[in-house]
Coordinates of C-alpha atoms in Angstrom, one line a residue:
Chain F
X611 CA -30.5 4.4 4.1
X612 CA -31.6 3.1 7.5
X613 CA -29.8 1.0 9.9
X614 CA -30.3 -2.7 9.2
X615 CA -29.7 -4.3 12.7
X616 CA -29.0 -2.8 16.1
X617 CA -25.6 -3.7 16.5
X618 CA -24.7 -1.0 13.7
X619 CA -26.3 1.8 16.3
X620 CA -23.6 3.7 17.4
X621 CA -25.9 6.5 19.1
X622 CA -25.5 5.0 22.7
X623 CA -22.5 4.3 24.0
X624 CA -20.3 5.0 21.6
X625 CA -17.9 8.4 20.7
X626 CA -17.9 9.0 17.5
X627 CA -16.0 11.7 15.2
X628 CA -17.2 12.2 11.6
X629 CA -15.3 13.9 9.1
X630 CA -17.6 15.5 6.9
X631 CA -15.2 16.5 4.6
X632 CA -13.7 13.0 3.9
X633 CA -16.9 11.2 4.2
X634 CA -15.8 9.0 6.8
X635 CA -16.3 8.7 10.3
X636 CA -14.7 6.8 13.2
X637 CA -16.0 5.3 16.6
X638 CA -15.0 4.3 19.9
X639 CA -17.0 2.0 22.3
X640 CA -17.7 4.1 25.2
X641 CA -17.5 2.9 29.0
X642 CA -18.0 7.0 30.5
X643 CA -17.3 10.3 30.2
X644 CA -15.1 11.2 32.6
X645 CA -14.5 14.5 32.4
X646 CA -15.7 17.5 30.2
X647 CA -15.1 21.2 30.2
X648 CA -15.0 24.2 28.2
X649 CA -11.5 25.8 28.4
X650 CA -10.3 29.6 27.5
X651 CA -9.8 28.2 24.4
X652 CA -11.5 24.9 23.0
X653 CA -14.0 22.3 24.8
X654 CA -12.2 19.6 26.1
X655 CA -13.4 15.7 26.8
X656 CA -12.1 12.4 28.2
X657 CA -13.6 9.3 28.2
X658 CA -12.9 5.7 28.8
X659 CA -13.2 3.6 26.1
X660 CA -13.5 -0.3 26.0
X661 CA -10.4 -1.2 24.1
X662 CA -8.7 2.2 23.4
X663 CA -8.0 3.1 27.0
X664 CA -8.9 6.5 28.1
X665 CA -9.4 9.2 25.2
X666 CA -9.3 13.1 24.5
X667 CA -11.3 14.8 22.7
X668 CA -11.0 18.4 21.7
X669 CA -13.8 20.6 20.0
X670 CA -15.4 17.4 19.1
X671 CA -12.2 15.9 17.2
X672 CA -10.4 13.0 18.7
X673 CA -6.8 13.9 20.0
X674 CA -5.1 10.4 21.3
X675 CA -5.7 7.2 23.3
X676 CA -3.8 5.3 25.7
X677 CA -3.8 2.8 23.2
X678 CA -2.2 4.0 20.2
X679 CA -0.5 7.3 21.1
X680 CA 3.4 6.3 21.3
X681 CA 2.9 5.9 17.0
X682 CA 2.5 9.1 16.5
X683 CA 4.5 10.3 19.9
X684 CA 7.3 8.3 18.8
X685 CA 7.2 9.6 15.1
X686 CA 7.0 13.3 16.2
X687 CA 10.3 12.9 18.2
X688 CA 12.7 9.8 17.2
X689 CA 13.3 10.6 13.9
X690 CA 14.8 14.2 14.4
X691 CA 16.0 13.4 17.1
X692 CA 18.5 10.6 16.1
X693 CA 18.7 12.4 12.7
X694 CA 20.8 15.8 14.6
X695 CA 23.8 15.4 15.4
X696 CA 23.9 16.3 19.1
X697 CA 20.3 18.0 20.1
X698 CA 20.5 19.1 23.1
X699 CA 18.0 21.9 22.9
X700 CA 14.3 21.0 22.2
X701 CA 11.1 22.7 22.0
X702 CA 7.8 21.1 21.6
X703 CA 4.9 23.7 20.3
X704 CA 2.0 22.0 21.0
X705 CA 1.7 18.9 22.4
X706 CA 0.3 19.6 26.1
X707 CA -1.0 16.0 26.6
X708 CA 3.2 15.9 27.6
X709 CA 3.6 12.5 25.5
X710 CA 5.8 14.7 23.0
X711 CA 8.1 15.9 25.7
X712 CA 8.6 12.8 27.2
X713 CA 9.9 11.0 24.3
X714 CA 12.3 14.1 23.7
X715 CA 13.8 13.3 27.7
X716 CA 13.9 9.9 26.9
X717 CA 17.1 11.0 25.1
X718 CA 20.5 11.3 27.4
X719 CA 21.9 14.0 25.6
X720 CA 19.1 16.4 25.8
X721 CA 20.1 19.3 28.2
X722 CA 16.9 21.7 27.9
X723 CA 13.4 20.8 26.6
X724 CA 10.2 23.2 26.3
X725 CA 6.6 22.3 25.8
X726 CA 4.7 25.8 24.6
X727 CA 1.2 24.9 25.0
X728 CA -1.3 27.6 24.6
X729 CA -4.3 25.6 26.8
X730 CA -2.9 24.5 30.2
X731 CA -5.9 22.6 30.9
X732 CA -4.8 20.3 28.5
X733 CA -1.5 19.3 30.3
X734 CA -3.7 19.1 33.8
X735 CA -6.3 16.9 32.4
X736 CA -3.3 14.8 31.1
X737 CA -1.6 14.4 34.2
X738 CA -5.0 12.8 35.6
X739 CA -6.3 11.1 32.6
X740 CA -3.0 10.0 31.1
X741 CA -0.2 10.0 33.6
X742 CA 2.3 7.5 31.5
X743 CA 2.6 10.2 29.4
X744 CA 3.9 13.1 32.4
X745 CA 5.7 10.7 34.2
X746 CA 8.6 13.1 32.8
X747 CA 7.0 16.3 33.7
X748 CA 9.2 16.3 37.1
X749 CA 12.8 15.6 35.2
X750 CA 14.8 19.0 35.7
X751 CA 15.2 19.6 32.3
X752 CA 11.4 19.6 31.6
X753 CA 9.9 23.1 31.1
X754 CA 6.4 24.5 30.7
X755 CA 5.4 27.7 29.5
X756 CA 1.5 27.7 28.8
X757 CA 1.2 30.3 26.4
X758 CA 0.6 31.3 22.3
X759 CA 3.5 29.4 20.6
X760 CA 3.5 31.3 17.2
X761 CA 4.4 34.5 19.7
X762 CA 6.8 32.6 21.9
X763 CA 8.5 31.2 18.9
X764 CA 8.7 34.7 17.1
X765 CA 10.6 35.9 20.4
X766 CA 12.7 33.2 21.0
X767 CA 16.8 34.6 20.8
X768 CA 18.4 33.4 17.4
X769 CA 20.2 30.2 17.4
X770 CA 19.1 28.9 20.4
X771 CA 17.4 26.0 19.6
X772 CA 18.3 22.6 18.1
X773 CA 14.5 21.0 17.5
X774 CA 11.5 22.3 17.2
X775 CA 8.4 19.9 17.7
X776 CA 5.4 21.5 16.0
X777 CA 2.7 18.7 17.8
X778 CA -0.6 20.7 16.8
X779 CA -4.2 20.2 16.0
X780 CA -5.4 20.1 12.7
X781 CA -4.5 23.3 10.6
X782 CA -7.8 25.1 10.9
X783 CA -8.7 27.3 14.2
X784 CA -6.0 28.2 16.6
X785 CA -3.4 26.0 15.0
X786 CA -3.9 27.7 11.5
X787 CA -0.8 30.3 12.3
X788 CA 1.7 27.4 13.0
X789 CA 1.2 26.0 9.5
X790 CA 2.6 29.5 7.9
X791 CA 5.6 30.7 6.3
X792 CA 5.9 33.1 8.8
X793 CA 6.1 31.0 11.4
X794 CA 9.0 28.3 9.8
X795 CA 10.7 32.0 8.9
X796 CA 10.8 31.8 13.2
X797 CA 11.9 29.1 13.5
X798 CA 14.6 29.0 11.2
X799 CA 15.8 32.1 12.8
X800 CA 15.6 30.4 16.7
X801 CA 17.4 27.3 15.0
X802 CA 21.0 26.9 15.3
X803 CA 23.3 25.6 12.6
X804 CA 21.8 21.9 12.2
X805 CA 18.5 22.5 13.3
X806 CA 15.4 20.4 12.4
X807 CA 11.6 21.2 12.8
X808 CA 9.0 18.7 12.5
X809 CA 5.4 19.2 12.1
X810 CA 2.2 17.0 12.0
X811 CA 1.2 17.2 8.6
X812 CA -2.0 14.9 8.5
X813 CA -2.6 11.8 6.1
X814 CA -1.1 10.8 3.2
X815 CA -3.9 9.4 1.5
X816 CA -6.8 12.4 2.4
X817 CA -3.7 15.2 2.1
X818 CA -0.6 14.8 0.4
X819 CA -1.7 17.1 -2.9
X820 CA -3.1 19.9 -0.3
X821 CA -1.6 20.1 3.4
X822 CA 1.5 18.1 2.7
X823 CA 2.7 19.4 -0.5
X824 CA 1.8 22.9 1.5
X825 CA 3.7 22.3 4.4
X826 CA 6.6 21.1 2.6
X827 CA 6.3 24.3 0.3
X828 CA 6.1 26.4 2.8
X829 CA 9.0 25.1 4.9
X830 CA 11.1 25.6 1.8
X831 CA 10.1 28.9 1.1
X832 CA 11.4 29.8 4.6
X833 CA 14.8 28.8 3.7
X834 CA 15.1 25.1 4.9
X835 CA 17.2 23.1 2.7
X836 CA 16.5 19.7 3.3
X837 CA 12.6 18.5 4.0
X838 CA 11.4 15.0 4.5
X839 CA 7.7 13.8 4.9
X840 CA 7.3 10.4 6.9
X841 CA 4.5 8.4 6.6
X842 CA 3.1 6.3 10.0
X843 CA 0.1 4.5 10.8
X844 CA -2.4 5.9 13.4
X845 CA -5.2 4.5 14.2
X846 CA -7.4 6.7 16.0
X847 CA -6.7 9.6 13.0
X848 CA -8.5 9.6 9.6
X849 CA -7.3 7.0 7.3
X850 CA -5.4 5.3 10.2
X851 CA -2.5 6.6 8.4
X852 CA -0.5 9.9 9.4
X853 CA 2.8 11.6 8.4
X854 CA 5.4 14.2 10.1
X855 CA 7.4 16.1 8.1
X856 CA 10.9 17.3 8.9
X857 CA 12.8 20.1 7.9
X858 CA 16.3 20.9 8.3
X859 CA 18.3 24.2 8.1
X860 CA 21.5 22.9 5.9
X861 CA 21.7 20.1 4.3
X862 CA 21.2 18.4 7.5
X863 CA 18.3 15.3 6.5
X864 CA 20.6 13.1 4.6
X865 CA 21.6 10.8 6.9
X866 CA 20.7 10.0 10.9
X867 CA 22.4 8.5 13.7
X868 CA 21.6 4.7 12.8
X869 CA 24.0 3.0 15.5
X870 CA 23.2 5.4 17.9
X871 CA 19.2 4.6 17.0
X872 CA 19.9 1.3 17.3
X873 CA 21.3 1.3 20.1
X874 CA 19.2 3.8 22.1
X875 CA 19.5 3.4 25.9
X876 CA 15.6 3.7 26.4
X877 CA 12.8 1.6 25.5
X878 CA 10.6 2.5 22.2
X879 CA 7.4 0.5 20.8
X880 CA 7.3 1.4 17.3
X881 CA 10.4 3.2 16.6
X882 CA 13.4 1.7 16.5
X883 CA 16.5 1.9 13.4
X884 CA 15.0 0.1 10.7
X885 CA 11.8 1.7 11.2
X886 CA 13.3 5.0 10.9
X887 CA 15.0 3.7 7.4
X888 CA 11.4 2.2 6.5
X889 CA 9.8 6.1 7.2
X890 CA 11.8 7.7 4.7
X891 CA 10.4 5.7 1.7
X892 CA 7.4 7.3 0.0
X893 CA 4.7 5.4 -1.4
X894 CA 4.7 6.2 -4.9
X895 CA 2.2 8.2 -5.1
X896 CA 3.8 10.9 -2.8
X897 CA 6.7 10.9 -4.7
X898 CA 4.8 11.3 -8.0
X899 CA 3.1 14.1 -6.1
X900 CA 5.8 15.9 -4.2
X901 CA 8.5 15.1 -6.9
X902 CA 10.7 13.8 -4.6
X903 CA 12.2 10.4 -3.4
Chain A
X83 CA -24.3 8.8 26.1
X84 CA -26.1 10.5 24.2
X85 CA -24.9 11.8 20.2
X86 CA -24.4 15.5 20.7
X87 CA -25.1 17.2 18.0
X88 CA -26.6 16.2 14.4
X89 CA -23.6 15.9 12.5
X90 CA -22.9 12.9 14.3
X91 CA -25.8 11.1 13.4
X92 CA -24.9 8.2 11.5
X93 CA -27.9 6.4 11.1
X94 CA -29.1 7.8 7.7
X95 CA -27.0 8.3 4.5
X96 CA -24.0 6.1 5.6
X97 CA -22.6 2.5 5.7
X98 CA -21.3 1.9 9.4
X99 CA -19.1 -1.3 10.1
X100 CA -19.1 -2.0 13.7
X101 CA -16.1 -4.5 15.4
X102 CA -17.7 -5.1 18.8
X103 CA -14.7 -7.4 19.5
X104 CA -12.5 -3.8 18.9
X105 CA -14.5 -1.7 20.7
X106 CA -14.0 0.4 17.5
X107 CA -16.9 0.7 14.2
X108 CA -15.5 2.6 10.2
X109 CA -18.7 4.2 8.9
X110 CA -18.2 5.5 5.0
X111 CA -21.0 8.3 3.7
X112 CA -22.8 6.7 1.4
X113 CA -25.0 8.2 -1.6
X114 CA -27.0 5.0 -2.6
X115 CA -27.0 1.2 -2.1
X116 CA -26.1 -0.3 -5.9
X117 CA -27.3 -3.6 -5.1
X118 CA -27.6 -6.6 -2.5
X119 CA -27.8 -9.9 -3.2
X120 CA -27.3 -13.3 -0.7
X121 CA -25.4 -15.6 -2.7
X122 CA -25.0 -19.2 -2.5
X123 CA -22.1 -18.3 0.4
X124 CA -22.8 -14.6 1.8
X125 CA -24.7 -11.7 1.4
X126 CA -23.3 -8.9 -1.1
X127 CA -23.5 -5.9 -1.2
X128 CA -22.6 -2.3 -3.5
X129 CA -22.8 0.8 -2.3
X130 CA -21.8 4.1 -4.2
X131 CA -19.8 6.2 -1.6
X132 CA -19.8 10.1 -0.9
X133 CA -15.3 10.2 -1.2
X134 CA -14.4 6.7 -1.7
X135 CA -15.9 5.5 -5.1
X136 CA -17.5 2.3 -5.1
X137 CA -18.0 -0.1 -1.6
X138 CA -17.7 -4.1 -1.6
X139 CA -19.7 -5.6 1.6
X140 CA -19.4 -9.0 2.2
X141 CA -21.8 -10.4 5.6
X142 CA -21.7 -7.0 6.8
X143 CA -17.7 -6.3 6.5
X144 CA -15.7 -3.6 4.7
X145 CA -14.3 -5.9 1.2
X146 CA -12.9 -2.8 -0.8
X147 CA -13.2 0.3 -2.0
X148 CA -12.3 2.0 -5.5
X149 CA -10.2 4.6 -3.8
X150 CA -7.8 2.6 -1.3
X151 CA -7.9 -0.9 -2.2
X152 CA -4.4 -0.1 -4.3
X153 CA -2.6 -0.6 -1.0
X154 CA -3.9 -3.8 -0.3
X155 CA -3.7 -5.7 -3.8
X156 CA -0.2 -4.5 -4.6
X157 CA 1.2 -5.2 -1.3
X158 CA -0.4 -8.7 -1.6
X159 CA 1.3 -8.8 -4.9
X160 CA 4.8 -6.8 -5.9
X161 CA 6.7 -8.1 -2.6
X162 CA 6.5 -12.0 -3.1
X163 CA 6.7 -11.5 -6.8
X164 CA 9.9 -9.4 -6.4
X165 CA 11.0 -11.8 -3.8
X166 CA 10.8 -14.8 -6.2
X167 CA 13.6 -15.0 -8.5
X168 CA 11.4 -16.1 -11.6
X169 CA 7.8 -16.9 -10.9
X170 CA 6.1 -18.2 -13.7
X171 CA 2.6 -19.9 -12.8
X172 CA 0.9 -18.2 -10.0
X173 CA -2.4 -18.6 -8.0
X174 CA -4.7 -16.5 -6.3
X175 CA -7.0 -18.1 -3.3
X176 CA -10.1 -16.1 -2.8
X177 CA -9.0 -12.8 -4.4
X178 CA -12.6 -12.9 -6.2
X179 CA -12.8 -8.7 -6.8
X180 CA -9.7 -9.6 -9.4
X181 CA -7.3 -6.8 -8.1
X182 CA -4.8 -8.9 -7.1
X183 CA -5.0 -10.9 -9.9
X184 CA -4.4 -8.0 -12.1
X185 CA -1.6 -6.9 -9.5
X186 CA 0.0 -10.2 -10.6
X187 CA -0.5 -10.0 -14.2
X188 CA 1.3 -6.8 -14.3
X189 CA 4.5 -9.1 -14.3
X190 CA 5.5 -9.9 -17.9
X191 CA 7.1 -12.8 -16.8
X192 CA 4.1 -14.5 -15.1
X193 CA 3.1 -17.4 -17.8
X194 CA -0.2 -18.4 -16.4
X195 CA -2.2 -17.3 -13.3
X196 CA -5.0 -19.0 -11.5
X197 CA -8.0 -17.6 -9.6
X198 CA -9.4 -19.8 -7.4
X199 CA -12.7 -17.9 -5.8
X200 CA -15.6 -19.6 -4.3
X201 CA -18.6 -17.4 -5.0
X202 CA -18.7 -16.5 -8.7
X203 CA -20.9 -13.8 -7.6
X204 CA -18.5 -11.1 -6.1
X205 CA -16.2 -11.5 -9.5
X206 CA -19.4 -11.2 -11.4
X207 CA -20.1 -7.9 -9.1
X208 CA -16.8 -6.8 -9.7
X209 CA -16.9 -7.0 -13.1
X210 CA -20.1 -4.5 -13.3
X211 CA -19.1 -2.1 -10.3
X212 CA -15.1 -2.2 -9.9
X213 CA -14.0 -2.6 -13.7
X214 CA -10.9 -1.0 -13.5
X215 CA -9.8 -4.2 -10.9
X216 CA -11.1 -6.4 -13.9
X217 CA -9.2 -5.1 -16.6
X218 CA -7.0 -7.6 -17.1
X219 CA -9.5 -10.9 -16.9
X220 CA -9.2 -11.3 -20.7
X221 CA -6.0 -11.6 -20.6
X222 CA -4.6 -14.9 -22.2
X223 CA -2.6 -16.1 -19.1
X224 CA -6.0 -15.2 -16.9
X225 CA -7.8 -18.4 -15.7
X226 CA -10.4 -18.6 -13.0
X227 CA -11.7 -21.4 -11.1
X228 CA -15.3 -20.9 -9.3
X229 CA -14.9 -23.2 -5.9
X230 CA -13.5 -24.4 -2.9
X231 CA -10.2 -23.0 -3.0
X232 CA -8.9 -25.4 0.2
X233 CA -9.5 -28.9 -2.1
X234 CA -8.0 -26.8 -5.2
X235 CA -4.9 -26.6 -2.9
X236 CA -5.0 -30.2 -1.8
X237 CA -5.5 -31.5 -5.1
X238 CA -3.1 -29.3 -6.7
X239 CA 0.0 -31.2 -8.4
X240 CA 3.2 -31.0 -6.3
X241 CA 6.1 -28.8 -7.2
X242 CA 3.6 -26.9 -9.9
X243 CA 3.3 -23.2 -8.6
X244 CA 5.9 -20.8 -8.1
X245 CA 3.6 -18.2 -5.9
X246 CA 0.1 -18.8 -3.9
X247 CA -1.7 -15.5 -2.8
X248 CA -4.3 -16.5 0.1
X249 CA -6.5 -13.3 -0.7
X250 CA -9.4 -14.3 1.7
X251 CA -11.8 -12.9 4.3
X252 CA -10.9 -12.8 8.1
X253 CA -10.1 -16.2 9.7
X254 CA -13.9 -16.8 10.6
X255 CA -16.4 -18.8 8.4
X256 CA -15.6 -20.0 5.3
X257 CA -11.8 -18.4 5.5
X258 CA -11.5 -20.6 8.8
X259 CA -9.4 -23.6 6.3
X260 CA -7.3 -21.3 4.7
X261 CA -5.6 -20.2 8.7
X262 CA -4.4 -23.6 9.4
X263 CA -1.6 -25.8 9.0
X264 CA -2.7 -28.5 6.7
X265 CA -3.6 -25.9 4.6
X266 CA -0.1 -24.1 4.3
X267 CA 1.4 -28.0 4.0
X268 CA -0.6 -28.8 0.7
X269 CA 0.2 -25.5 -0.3
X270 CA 4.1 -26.8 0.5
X271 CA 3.7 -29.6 -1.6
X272 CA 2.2 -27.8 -4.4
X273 CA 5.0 -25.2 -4.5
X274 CA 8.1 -25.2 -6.5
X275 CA 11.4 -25.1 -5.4
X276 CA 12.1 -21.6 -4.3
X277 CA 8.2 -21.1 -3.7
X278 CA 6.4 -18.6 -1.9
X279 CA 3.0 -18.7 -0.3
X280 CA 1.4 -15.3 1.1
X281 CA -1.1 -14.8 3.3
X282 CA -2.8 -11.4 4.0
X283 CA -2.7 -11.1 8.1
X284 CA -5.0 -8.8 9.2
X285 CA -3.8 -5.8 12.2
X286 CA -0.5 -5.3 12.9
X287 CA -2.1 -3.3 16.3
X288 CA -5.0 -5.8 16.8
X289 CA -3.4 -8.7 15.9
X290 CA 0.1 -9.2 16.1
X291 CA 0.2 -11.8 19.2
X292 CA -3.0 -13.8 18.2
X293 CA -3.5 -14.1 14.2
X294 CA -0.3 -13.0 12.5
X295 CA 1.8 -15.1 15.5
X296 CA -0.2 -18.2 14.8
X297 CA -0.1 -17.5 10.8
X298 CA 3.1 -17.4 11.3
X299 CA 3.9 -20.3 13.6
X300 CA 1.1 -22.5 11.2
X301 CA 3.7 -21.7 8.2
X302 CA 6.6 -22.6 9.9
X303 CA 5.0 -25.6 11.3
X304 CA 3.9 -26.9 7.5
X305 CA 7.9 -27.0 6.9
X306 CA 8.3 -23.0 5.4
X307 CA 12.2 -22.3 6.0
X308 CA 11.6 -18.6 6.3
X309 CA 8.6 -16.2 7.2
X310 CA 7.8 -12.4 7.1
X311 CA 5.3 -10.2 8.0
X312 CA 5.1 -7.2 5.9
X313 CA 2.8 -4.2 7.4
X314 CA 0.8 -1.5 5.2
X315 CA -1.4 1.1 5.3
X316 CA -4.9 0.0 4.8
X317 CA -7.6 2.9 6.1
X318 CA -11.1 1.0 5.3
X319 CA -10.0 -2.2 7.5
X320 CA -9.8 -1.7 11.1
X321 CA -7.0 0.6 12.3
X322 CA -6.2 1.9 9.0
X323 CA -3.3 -0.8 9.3
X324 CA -2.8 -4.4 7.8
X325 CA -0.4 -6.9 6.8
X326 CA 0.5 -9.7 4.5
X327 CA 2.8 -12.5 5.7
X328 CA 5.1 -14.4 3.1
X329 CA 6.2 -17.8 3.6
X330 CA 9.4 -19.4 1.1
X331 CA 10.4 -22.9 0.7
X332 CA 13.5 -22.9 1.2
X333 CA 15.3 -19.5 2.6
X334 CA 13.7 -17.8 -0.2
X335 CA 12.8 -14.2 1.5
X336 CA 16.5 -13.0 2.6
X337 CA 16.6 -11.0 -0.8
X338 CA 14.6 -9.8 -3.5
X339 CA 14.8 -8.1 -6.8
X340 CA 15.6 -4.9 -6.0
X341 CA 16.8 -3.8 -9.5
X342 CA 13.4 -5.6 -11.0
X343 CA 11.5 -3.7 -8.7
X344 CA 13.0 -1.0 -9.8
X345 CA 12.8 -1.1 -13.0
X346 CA 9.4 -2.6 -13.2
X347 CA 7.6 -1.9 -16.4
X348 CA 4.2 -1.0 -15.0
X349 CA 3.0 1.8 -13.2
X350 CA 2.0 1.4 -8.9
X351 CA 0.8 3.8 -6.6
X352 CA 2.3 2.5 -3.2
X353 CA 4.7 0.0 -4.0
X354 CA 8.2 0.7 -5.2
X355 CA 11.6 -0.7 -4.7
X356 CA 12.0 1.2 -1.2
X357 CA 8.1 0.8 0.0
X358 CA 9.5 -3.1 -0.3
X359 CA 12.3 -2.8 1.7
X360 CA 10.4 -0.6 4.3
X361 CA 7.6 -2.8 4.4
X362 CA 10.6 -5.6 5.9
X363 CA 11.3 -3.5 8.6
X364 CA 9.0 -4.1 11.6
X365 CA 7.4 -2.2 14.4
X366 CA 9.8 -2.9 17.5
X367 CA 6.6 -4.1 19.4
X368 CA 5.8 -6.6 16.5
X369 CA 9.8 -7.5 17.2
X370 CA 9.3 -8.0 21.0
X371 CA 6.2 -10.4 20.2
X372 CA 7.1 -12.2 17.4
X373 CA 10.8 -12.7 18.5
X374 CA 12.0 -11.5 15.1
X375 CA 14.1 -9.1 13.1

C-alpha cells in the first residue's frame, strides 16, 4: 500500500512510535532533537515537538510531553492520595521525570516523600527538558535515591510507608519485576495499616483481559483487600486511554476524602472531586471482564 | 530527522492519518484496501486492518473502526436517551455507518427513528463491510432519508422530535451548517417539549476553548436552557479522547434515568448507569474554560 500524497510522509520531521503488537502507531511533529544519550540502562531522547511541547523518549517508546503529562501525573497520585486517610509517608518507584513527586508535595499533609528511580539520567534530563515538573525537587521533604526499586522496596523497614507510587515503563524489560507478586508481597509488608499502592497498568481497551486483570490478580494474591482500576485518557499512550490501579491493605478503597478533594489547597488540571467519583466507574466491558463494579 | 530504524517505516502496509493542525498523525496497520470510491460528496474508502477489524475513510479522515467505534455510538446515544424522560420519535443527522441508529433502536420505547445521511454511499458501504452496525436497519421503526440533513431540520415540523443526534464529520466542509446557530434554532423548533439535541464535539484536549465552547455558546444562543459536555474515550480520533455535547429545551439535563439505565434491557460495552454519571463530571481544566460545573 503506498503513500498517496506527501502530506501523509511522516519520515522527515516527524517522531514516531509504532506498536507492532497493536497494529497502531502514533506521531509527533518534530521541531529537533535536543538531546540523545545512551544511559547505564536504556537510550534516552528529547525532542521538541510542534504542539506537544518538549518529549521523552525511552528505548524508542514515548514516555510524556509537556503537553499532556499532568493526566496521567495527576491520576497516579490524587486518587490515593485523597482516598488515605492521613498519608503522610510516600514513595514513588519510578517516575524520575519528578512529575509524580511533585503532585505527591502538592499535598500539605505529606511529611516524607521518595522517588526510587533506577536511571538518574532520567531525573537530570528532566530538570533541563522539563523543569515544571522539578520545581519540587528542592522542597525539604523531597528525597532521591537513584537506585533498583524492586531491591529498595524489599528492604524498606515494615510499616513504614503510607503510599507507594509504582510510575514505571511498560511491564517488559527492566520494569518486568515491579509487575510481580513478589514485589506487591513488599510492599504490603513496607505499608502500614491503611496503605495504598498504585500502579500504571496500561490501556483499557488493548489490556484489560491481560495486564489489568494480571495486575489486579496479582495485587490480590499478595494479600490486598480492596483493589480498584481507574480508567483516564492519555493522549500520547496507545489508545489515548490509560488506567492506574490501586490497591489497599484493609478494606481501605471504599470511600475517599471527597470534601477534602474538593477543597484541596493546590491547583489541579484534570483532577479534581467529581473526577475522582467519575474514575471509579468501569466501562462495562471491564466490569464484565474483571467481575467487578 | 531521519526514521531510525525499519520498524518505523510507515509508508508500506499501513493507513496513516496525519493532523498537521495538531502536530500529531494515528497510522493503523493495514492488510488490504477493500475498496475506494469518490462519491457524489467525498471520497470513501475500506480498508481491512491488522488489530482493528474493518476501517471507514472519509476525504482522508479516520470515520470508524469495527473494534472501537462502540465508545462513540453509545455515548452519542444512551446518555440523551436516558436523559429524556420518554423519547419516542428520534433522529439521527449524518450518522450514515447506522451504529448510532442502532444504539438508538436498542430502546424499546423509541416508536420511530429517522436517519437523515447525505451520501447514500457510506450506508450502502456499511451495510457490505460493517454489518453488525446495520443490524437493526430492518427494523420496522427504522427510516432513512438520503439528503441534506440541514433543510431536513429546517423543514422539520415543530414540537415533532423528542431527541436529534448530530452524528456528523468535523466542523469543516459539508459539516460546516450543522456547527452553527440557526442550525441548533430549527432544531429548537422541531423539538418537543422536554427535547434534547446532541452534538458530538470533537477533543476535550484540542478543543475545549475553540469548538466545544462555541458548540456550546451556539446552543445556548438558539434558546437551549441547559447544556453539557460529556467526554469519552475514543482512541482512533485524535487524542484517543472525544465528546458529545447535549442540549435540553427546557432544564431537561439536571437528571436522568438512572434506574432505566440500569435496568436497561440490552446489552453495552462502555455505557452503564455509572459510565453516565461519570461522563457529567468534567476535567477541572474543561471547568476553568468553560466556566461550568
Amino acid at each position: 500500500m503506498s503513500v498517496e500524497n506527501s502530506t501523509n510522509d511522516l519520515s522527515t520531521g516527524w517522531f514516531t512510535e509504532v506498536f507492532q503488537n497493536e497494529g497502531t502507531a502514533f506521531s509527533l511533529k518534530v521541531k529537533a532533537k535536543l538531546h540523545e544519550e545512551q544511559s547505564e540502562y536504556q537510550k534516552l531522547e528529547i525532542y521538541e515537538t510542534e504542539t506537544f511541547g518538549n518529549l521523552m523518549v525511552i528505548d524508542g517508546c514515548v514516555m510524556l510531553t509537556t503537553r499532556d503529562n499532568f493526566l496521567y501525573h495527576e491520576m497516579m497520585t490524587h486518587p490515593a492520595l485523597f482516598t488515605h486517610k492521613n498519608p503522610k509517608k510516600v514513595v514513588v518507584i519510578g517516575g524520575g521525570d519528578c512529575g509524580t513527586l511533585k503532585e505527591v508535595l502538592k499535598h500539605p499533609g505529606v511529611e516524607e516523600a521518595w522517588q526510587v528511580e533506577i536511571d538518574e539520567r532520567v531525573t537530570r534530563l528532566s530538570e533541563k527538558y522539563f523543569p515544571e515538573l522539578c520545581e519540587s525537587n528542592e522542597d525539604p521533604r523531597a528525597n532521591f535515591f537513584f537506585g533498583d526499586g524492586i531491591k529498595w522496596m524489599a528492604d524498606a523497614a515494615p510499616n513504614s510507608i503510607d503510599i507507594i507510587i509504582v510510575d514505571s515503563t511498560d511491564p517488559v524489560g527492566p520494569a518486568e519485576g515491579l509487575f510481580a507478586v513478589d514485589f506487591y508481597r513488599n510492599c504490603m509488608v513496607a505499608l502500614r495499616e491503611g496503605g495504598i499502592v498504585v500502579q500504571q497498568s496500561e490501556s483499557p481497551l488493548l489490556h484489560t483481559d491481560s495486564i489489568i486483570k494480571n495486575v489486579q490478580k496479582d495485587m490480590r494474591d499478595a494479600g490486598f483487600e480492596s483493589v480498584r482500576t481507574l480508567p483516564f485518557p492519555q493522549p500520547v499512550y496507545p489508545t489515548g486511554w490509560w488506567s492506574a490501579t490501586m490497591a489497599g491493605k484493609n478494606h481501605v478503597l471504599k470511600y475517599f476524602r471527597e470534601e477534602d478533594a474538593e477543597q484541596r489547597p493546590f491547583v489541579t488540571r484534570y483532577y479534581n472531586k467529581k473526577v475522582h467519583q467519575a474514575a471509579l466507574a468501569l466501562p462495562q466491558f471491564m466490569r464484565d471482564i474483571l467481575h467487578t463494579e
